[in-house]
C-alpha atoms as one frame of an Amber mdcrd trajectory, in Angstrom:
protein
  -9.537 -59.445 174.186  -8.351 -60.240 170.678  -4.702 -59.481 169.992  -2.820
 -57.973 167.101   0.736 -59.223 166.833   3.330 -57.620 164.621   6.261 -59.650
 163.324   9.086 -58.039 161.388  11.087 -54.863 161.984   9.324 -52.725 159.358
   5.692 -53.548 160.081   4.362 -50.115 161.168   5.693 -48.403 158.042   4.675
 -51.313 155.860   1.060 -51.202 156.898   0.786 -47.793 155.244   2.677 -48.746
 152.069   2.812 -52.250 150.625   5.127 -52.975 147.704   4.293 -55.266 144.814
   7.804 -56.253 143.739   9.747 -59.513 143.746  10.298 -60.138 147.449  12.942
 -62.799 146.863  15.489 -60.382 145.371  18.375 -59.855 147.818  19.205 -56.421
 146.339  16.040 -54.617 147.295  15.831 -52.227 150.230  13.657 -54.094 152.744
  12.064 -50.901 154.034  10.883 -49.970 150.537   9.791 -53.427 149.419   8.228
 -54.795 152.583   4.977 -56.641 152.134   3.039 -58.507 154.766   0.286 -61.037
 155.219  -2.286 -60.993 157.974  -2.750 -64.364 159.629  -5.891 -64.770 161.730
  -6.096 -67.554 164.300  -9.171 -69.533 165.298  -9.580 -67.382 168.417  -9.304
 -64.113 166.494  -5.685 -63.136 167.103  -4.182 -61.279 164.152  -0.531 -61.622
 163.183   1.081 -59.367 160.584   3.978 -61.261 159.084   6.638 -60.337 156.537
   5.957 -62.269 153.313   9.560 -63.512 153.172   8.994 -65.237 156.482   5.434
 -66.374 155.704   6.624 -67.924 152.432   8.795 -70.364 154.365   5.460 -72.184
 154.588   4.527 -73.394 151.101   0.857 -73.453 152.075   0.935 -69.720 152.882
   2.885 -69.000 149.685   0.410 -70.864 147.473  -2.609 -69.280 149.109  -1.209
 -65.748 148.898   0.224 -65.909 145.370  -2.800 -67.332 143.594  -5.574 -64.887
 142.794  -7.964 -67.836 142.604  -7.738 -68.003 146.403  -9.513 -65.282 148.377
  -6.310 -65.003 150.448  -4.396 -63.919 147.345  -6.754 -60.999 146.875  -7.104
 -59.912 150.508  -3.612 -60.705 151.866  -5.349 -62.328 154.821  -5.187 -66.000
 155.733  -7.732 -67.300 158.228  -6.732 -70.431 160.111  -9.904 -71.794 161.718
  -8.202 -74.787 163.346  -5.117 -73.075 164.802  -5.243 -71.070 168.044  -3.276
 -67.883 168.596  -0.841 -69.654 170.937  -0.085 -72.305 168.303   0.069 -69.812
 165.448   2.589 -67.758 167.392   4.782 -70.870 167.737   4.362 -71.656 164.024
   5.530 -68.118 163.229   8.526 -68.545 165.547   9.360 -71.713 163.600   9.069
 -69.875 160.257  11.595 -67.301 161.499  13.822 -70.144 162.713  13.558 -71.887
 159.336  14.281 -68.629 157.465  17.320 -67.921 159.628  18.892 -71.375 159.494
  18.114 -72.536 155.940  21.495 -73.030 154.226  23.224 -71.971 157.444  26.916
 -72.634 157.864  26.747 -72.401 161.643  25.508 -75.113 164.007  21.721 -75.135
 164.082  20.270 -75.048 167.595  17.316 -77.193 168.563  13.941 -75.517 168.083
  12.320 -75.296 171.536   8.802 -76.682 171.963   6.966 -76.830 175.292   5.643
 -80.260 176.229   2.097 -78.969 176.686   1.722 -77.980 173.009   3.666 -80.732
 171.213   0.661 -82.710 169.965  -1.371 -79.661 168.954   1.664 -78.173 167.212
   2.178 -81.425 165.307  -1.435 -81.239 164.083  -0.965 -77.597 163.051   2.277
 -78.431 161.216   0.505 -81.269 159.420  -2.397 -78.962 158.459   0.080 -76.426
 157.025   2.337 -79.088 155.430   5.343 -77.881 157.440   8.066 -80.514 157.447
């Protein structure tokens, strides 16, 4: 059974209405300006992710912002080498990165299970996540 995973507090409303404004502006109402990307894993799992979070990954940002890429036109990024389990962990890391970038509080260690370390390293390399 293929899964659909929703990330972000405004996803249900956002699927009906997608804004086309500057998502980096801190003065916009998130409920009115929400925009998402659909990430599709190698095993068919679909993840709907807030663009602010997705853009923590420069690879996702470049693919989605350039109309020359099919992903920029469809708002869907297919990841044929990354399983749903790994993509879910990548998304957790993007939220972690978003939350703790420029943080003034102690940054906790990002938890990674031993059984996925090597595969996650390959996925991070593929996506240029450092």
